[in-house]
Amino acid sequence: MSDLMTKYDSGEFFDELVDSKGNYRVSSDRLIRYLEDLSTDELEKRKQAAEATIEDMGISFTVYTDEGNIDRAWPFDIIPRTIDAEDWAIAEKGLKQRLTALNRFIDDLYHDQNCIKDGIIPAHIIEESKNFRPECVGVSPPYGVWAHICGTDLVRAGDGEFYVLEDNLRVPSGVSYMLENRAVTKRVLPELFENDDILPIDAYTSELFQTLKALSPRKVKQPEIVVLTPGIYNSAYFEHAFLAQQMGAELVEGNDLFVDDNDCVYMKTIHGPERVDVIYRRIDDEFIDPEVFNKDSMLGVPGLMRAWKAGNVALANAPGAGVADDKVVYAYVPELIRYYLNEEPILPNVETFLCEDKEQREYVLANLDKLVVKPANESGGYGMLVGPHSTKKDQELFAKLIQENPRNYIAQPTLKLSTAPTLVGRGKLEPRHLDLRPFILQSNKTYVTTGGLTRVAMKKGSLVVNSSQGGGSKDTWIVRTKGAK
């Protein structure tokens, strides 16, 4: 038996597995007691087994550097993060509510723009949005849904409640790592899966397939669904290939497809052209069709927008959905939920300061050392300032950027992100900050993953969880505790 938890100090933050008095949370009790029964040598063997499994399974991600693209093994911590199923049920309802409102909002923007007419969101926010696509005005995708796959980042703060940090509605990534984390954990800690307390997550790929199938313009028994990837050098290529394989869909690049004179999309095969009904595209808007967007794009398909507008092919996510994937729009989402659904938001936003507002901007500029400043449309943890970890030079640079383009920046308090025990050495656990990215699917129905991708800031004290910035990951367990339905 090890003394794994005896020296563990959860500190001042809300810890996902241990409460402030050092007691194990109900959802983590069985896990921690099991781990404590392992010797330090056995725990180390499990860690090494996880690393070997990741290598054997080829689970990797790509980091872009000045020296070129580097493929790295997926960074993984074997100590799972546990969440009580009753807590998760509330979060799930909130996520469904949020994506429903966001899709209503996007559809409204490309049609009547009632939210602007009624003063819910200022017109200039949309007019100056880099992701609003005038080319999409008047298009009506099936079910009024534009964002079919959404990855919403959740955090827990000091009160233990879930808050929405941001919504990712363009080409959200990470779900394959959520699924692979579970596969690795089942190999490393198989005994813990002998009962049904840990809720399964393996329905995702079949739910994704059904979500896409429902979009097919041809009502055939087996519509042709493809995954459109930028290619092997993309940082998420592992995921593109994984999801295509799991769904039994073809993985294609732009030059594998063409649009005919009747504005239908076809895939080139050794048996001749095959009609394509649904494209799950993992390419940004500006590269999907050189006839309409970036003329130099070699990644997309000429004529694809014509085919989509004609209703001959479905695109998931739809072009233009990224207008709601904007950190300035994020600040208005609670009001959008009230406006479109006549409901109070179930999941609150993090307090947000809009730098375009003079009074809020002055507050931000006076408190750069305390706030997190984010650009409106960056992702992956890039282009942001984490005030308490920044230098005076960093703060001066961001003050200049904000003053030059205030519409492009928001600021938020430096959150006391929750922590969870993380293996940082031989038999040694320390708390590390984390977030959670559940995935929400929507077409003719709405589905939320059981938990999501937990990302961990592996550096002590760091709040940056992105793998491209040195973060790691854990399996996420939604645990049905005793007495719960």
Tab-separated table of C-alpha atoms in Angstrom, residues 221-430:
chain	number	residue	atom	x	y	z
A	221	LYS	CA	-30.805	4.515	-46.672
A	222	GLN	CA	-27.029	4.950	-46.748
A	223	PRO	CA	-26.038	8.526	-47.649
A	224	GLU	CA	-22.399	9.076	-48.611
A	225	ILE	CA	-20.666	10.851	-45.729
A	226	VAL	CA	-17.057	12.008	-45.968
A	227	VAL	CA	-14.593	13.707	-43.626
A	228	LEU	CA	-12.751	16.529	-45.411
A	229	THR	CA	-9.236	17.047	-44.041
A	230	PRO	CA	-6.525	19.566	-44.959
A	231	GLY	CA	-4.098	16.635	-45.015
A	232	ILE	CA	-1.460	14.827	-43.015
A	233	TYR	CA	0.371	17.975	-41.927
A	234	ASN	CA	-2.605	19.381	-40.058
A	235	SER	CA	-2.235	19.287	-36.263
A	236	ALA	CA	-5.561	17.419	-35.897
A	237	TYR	CA	-5.007	14.904	-38.710
A	238	PHE	CA	-4.922	12.018	-36.221
A	239	GLU	CA	-8.449	12.965	-35.189
A	240	HIS	CA	-9.710	13.326	-38.765
A	241	ALA	CA	-8.506	9.828	-39.623
A	242	PHE	CA	-9.763	8.382	-36.333
A	243	LEU	CA	-13.310	9.739	-36.717
A	244	ALA	CA	-13.568	8.704	-40.365
A	245	GLN	CA	-12.460	5.179	-39.502
A	246	GLN	CA	-14.827	4.922	-36.518
A	247	MET	CA	-17.827	6.115	-38.562
A	248	GLY	CA	-16.979	4.021	-41.624
A	249	ALA	CA	-16.783	7.251	-43.647
A	250	GLU	CA	-14.264	8.121	-46.339
A	251	LEU	CA	-11.401	10.434	-45.364
A	252	VAL	CA	-10.867	12.818	-48.268
A	253	GLU	CA	-8.830	15.858	-49.236
A	254	GLY	CA	-10.041	18.661	-51.464
A	255	ASN	CA	-8.625	17.179	-54.662
A	256	ASP	CA	-10.587	13.951	-54.045
A	257	LEU	CA	-13.860	15.852	-54.630
A	258	PHE	CA	-15.343	17.864	-57.488
A	259	VAL	CA	-18.570	19.729	-58.235
A	260	ASP	CA	-20.344	18.951	-61.504
A	261	ASP	CA	-22.432	21.210	-63.766
A	262	ASN	CA	-25.561	20.374	-61.763
A	263	ASP	CA	-23.953	21.671	-58.545
A	264	CYS	CA	-23.637	18.231	-57.009
A	265	VAL	CA	-20.504	17.035	-55.199
A	266	TYR	CA	-18.771	13.850	-56.287
A	267	MET	CA	-15.916	11.808	-54.882
A	268	LYS	CA	-13.337	10.302	-57.221
A	269	THR	CA	-13.052	6.537	-56.777
A	270	ILE	CA	-11.498	3.676	-58.735
A	271	HIS	CA	-15.055	2.749	-59.769
A	272	GLY	CA	-15.841	6.239	-61.049
A	273	PRO	CA	-17.485	9.288	-59.421
A	274	GLU	CA	-19.724	8.723	-56.377
A	275	ARG	CA	-22.236	11.329	-55.214
A	276	VAL	CA	-21.439	12.848	-51.793
A	277	ASP	CA	-24.327	13.844	-49.512
A	278	VAL	CA	-22.690	15.122	-46.325
A	279	ILE	CA	-19.251	16.616	-45.732
A	280	TYR	CA	-17.899	16.818	-42.187
A	281	ARG	CA	-15.321	19.423	-43.006
A	282	ARG	CA	-12.257	20.068	-40.869
A	283	ILE	CA	-11.101	23.013	-42.983
A	284	ASP	CA	-11.722	26.654	-42.058
A	285	ASP	CA	-14.249	28.697	-44.049
A	286	GLU	CA	-11.695	30.729	-45.951
A	287	PHE	CA	-10.115	27.636	-47.494
A	288	ILE	CA	-13.144	25.481	-48.404
A	289	ASP	CA	-13.934	26.991	-51.830
A	290	PRO	CA	-11.444	29.016	-53.889
A	291	GLU	CA	-14.300	30.281	-56.091
A	292	VAL	CA	-15.747	32.190	-53.121
A	293	PHE	CA	-13.118	32.683	-50.423
A	294	ASN	CA	-9.321	32.388	-50.637
A	295	LYS	CA	-8.567	32.148	-54.359
A	296	ASP	CA	-5.199	30.501	-53.692
A	297	SER	CA	-6.558	27.716	-51.488
A	298	MET	CA	-5.454	24.246	-52.549
A	299	LEU	CA	-7.323	22.612	-49.647
A	300	GLY	CA	-10.929	23.120	-50.655
A	301	VAL	CA	-13.250	22.236	-53.512
A	302	PRO	CA	-14.105	24.738	-56.288
A	303	GLY	CA	-17.884	25.147	-56.445
A	304	LEU	CA	-18.560	23.690	-52.988
A	305	MET	CA	-20.479	26.770	-51.857
A	306	ARG	CA	-22.664	26.588	-54.985
A	307	ALA	CA	-23.534	22.976	-54.204
A	308	TRP	CA	-24.271	23.805	-50.559
A	309	LYS	CA	-26.454	26.802	-51.413
A	310	ALA	CA	-28.345	24.691	-53.947
A	311	GLY	CA	-29.147	22.211	-51.173
A	312	ASN	CA	-27.318	19.370	-52.913
A	313	VAL	CA	-24.797	18.721	-50.156
A	314	ALA	CA	-24.741	19.317	-46.398
A	315	LEU	CA	-21.717	20.878	-44.710
A	316	ALA	CA	-21.007	20.367	-41.042
A	317	ASN	CA	-20.308	22.753	-39.566
A	318	ALA	CA	-22.005	25.122	-41.986
A	319	PRO	CA	-19.961	28.008	-43.405
A	320	GLY	CA	-20.572	31.146	-41.373
A	321	ALA	CA	-21.181	29.325	-38.075
A	322	GLY	CA	-17.980	30.903	-36.763
A	323	VAL	CA	-19.757	34.234	-36.320
A	324	ALA	CA	-20.859	32.877	-32.923
A	325	ASP	CA	-17.327	31.600	-32.227
A	326	ASP	CA	-16.198	35.055	-31.184
A	327	LYS	CA	-15.163	35.981	-27.665
A	328	VAL	CA	-16.981	39.304	-27.974
A	329	VAL	CA	-20.218	37.578	-28.998
A	330	TYR	CA	-19.610	35.206	-26.056
A	331	ALA	CA	-20.323	38.083	-23.663
A	332	TYR	CA	-23.844	38.394	-25.097
A	333	VAL	CA	-24.779	34.689	-24.977
A	334	PRO	CA	-26.700	34.808	-21.655
A	335	GLU	CA	-28.915	37.551	-23.097
A	336	LEU	CA	-29.280	35.598	-26.358
A	337	ILE	CA	-30.546	32.596	-24.373
A	338	ARG	CA	-33.184	34.791	-22.722
A	339	TYR	CA	-34.103	36.350	-26.072
A	340	TYR	CA	-34.453	33.214	-28.191
A	341	LEU	CA	-35.557	30.649	-25.615
A	342	ASN	CA	-37.248	32.795	-22.946
A	343	GLU	CA	-35.206	30.894	-20.337
A	344	GLU	CA	-32.602	31.802	-17.766
A	345	PRO	CA	-29.107	30.487	-18.616
A	346	ILE	CA	-28.349	27.253	-16.770
A	347	LEU	CA	-24.570	27.649	-17.156
A	348	PRO	CA	-23.175	31.101	-16.361
A	349	ASN	CA	-20.471	32.901	-18.306
A	350	VAL	CA	-17.227	33.989	-16.722
A	351	GLU	CA	-17.307	37.731	-15.954
A	352	THR	CA	-16.142	39.461	-19.134
A	353	PHE	CA	-14.971	42.999	-19.923
A	354	LEU	CA	-15.433	44.285	-23.473
A	355	CYS	CA	-12.499	46.467	-24.450
A	356	GLU	CA	-14.585	48.266	-27.083
A	357	ASP	CA	-16.546	49.881	-24.222
A	358	LYS	CA	-14.624	52.950	-23.036
A	359	GLU	CA	-15.318	52.491	-19.338
A	360	GLN	CA	-14.564	48.756	-19.391
A	361	ARG	CA	-11.436	49.366	-21.497
A	362	GLU	CA	-10.079	51.851	-18.960
A	363	TYR	CA	-10.596	49.274	-16.212
A	364	VAL	CA	-8.793	46.610	-18.255
A	365	LEU	CA	-5.837	48.884	-19.065
A	366	ALA	CA	-5.487	49.776	-15.376
A	367	ASN	CA	-5.531	46.107	-14.299
A	368	LEU	CA	-3.559	44.217	-16.965
A	369	ASP	CA	-1.441	42.602	-14.255
A	370	LYS	CA	-4.538	40.943	-12.772
A	371	LEU	CA	-6.617	40.002	-15.830
A	372	VAL	CA	-6.516	37.487	-18.672
A	373	VAL	CA	-6.759	39.308	-22.023
A	374	LYS	CA	-7.891	37.379	-25.105
A	375	PRO	CA	-8.229	38.272	-28.780
A	376	ALA	CA	-11.705	37.714	-30.214
A	377	ASN	CA	-10.942	34.900	-32.661
A	378	GLU	CA	-7.685	33.159	-31.749
A	379	SER	CA	-7.620	29.579	-30.471
A	380	GLY	CA	-5.168	27.130	-28.947
A	381	GLY	CA	-4.119	29.513	-26.176
A	382	TYR	CA	-2.320	31.806	-28.605
A	383	GLY	CA	-2.292	35.596	-28.560
A	384	MET	CA	-3.440	35.967	-24.960
A	385	LEU	CA	-2.046	37.684	-21.880
A	386	VAL	CA	-2.217	35.985	-18.491
A	387	GLY	CA	-1.747	39.055	-16.320
A	388	PRO	CA	-0.305	37.575	-13.091
A	389	HIS	CA	2.283	35.612	-15.118
A	390	SER	CA	3.176	38.463	-17.484
A	391	THR	CA	6.018	40.987	-17.574
A	392	LYS	CA	5.739	44.780	-17.763
A	393	LYS	CA	6.855	44.519	-21.384
A	394	ASP	CA	4.007	42.058	-22.121
A	395	GLN	CA	1.512	44.403	-20.480
A	396	GLU	CA	2.766	47.410	-22.439
A	397	LEU	CA	2.427	45.459	-25.692
A	398	PHE	CA	-1.158	44.436	-24.907
A	399	ALA	CA	-2.095	47.957	-23.828
A	400	LYS	CA	-0.988	49.103	-27.283
A	401	LEU	CA	-2.870	46.281	-29.051
A	402	ILE	CA	-6.060	47.015	-27.122
A	403	GLN	CA	-5.914	50.733	-27.870
A	404	GLU	CA	-5.276	50.090	-31.571
A	405	ASN	CA	-8.150	47.611	-31.970
A	406	PRO	CA	-10.421	47.555	-28.902
A	407	ARG	CA	-13.147	45.519	-30.699
A	408	ASN	CA	-10.718	42.628	-30.961
A	409	TYR	CA	-10.104	42.131	-27.222
A	410	ILE	CA	-11.925	41.008	-24.124
A	411	ALA	CA	-10.618	40.543	-20.592
A	412	GLN	CA	-11.625	38.243	-17.769
A	413	PRO	CA	-10.580	37.859	-14.131
A	414	THR	CA	-7.774	35.395	-13.508
A	415	LEU	CA	-9.874	32.427	-12.483
A	416	LYS	CA	-9.111	30.140	-9.600
A	417	LEU	CA	-9.374	27.121	-11.896
A	418	SER	CA	-10.123	23.856	-10.166
A	419	THR	CA	-7.371	21.304	-9.739
A	420	ALA	CA	-7.052	17.538	-9.641
A	421	PRO	CA	-4.298	15.209	-8.379
A	422	THR	CA	-1.760	14.618	-11.149
A	423	LEU	CA	1.179	12.226	-11.174
A	424	VAL	CA	4.302	14.400	-11.414
A	425	GLY	CA	6.988	11.995	-10.273
A	426	ARG	CA	7.489	8.510	-8.929
A	427	GLY	CA	4.553	7.995	-6.551
A	428	LYS	CA	4.100	11.754	-6.199
A	429	LEU	CA	0.841	13.623	-6.713
A	430	GLU	CA	0.438	17.378	-6.994
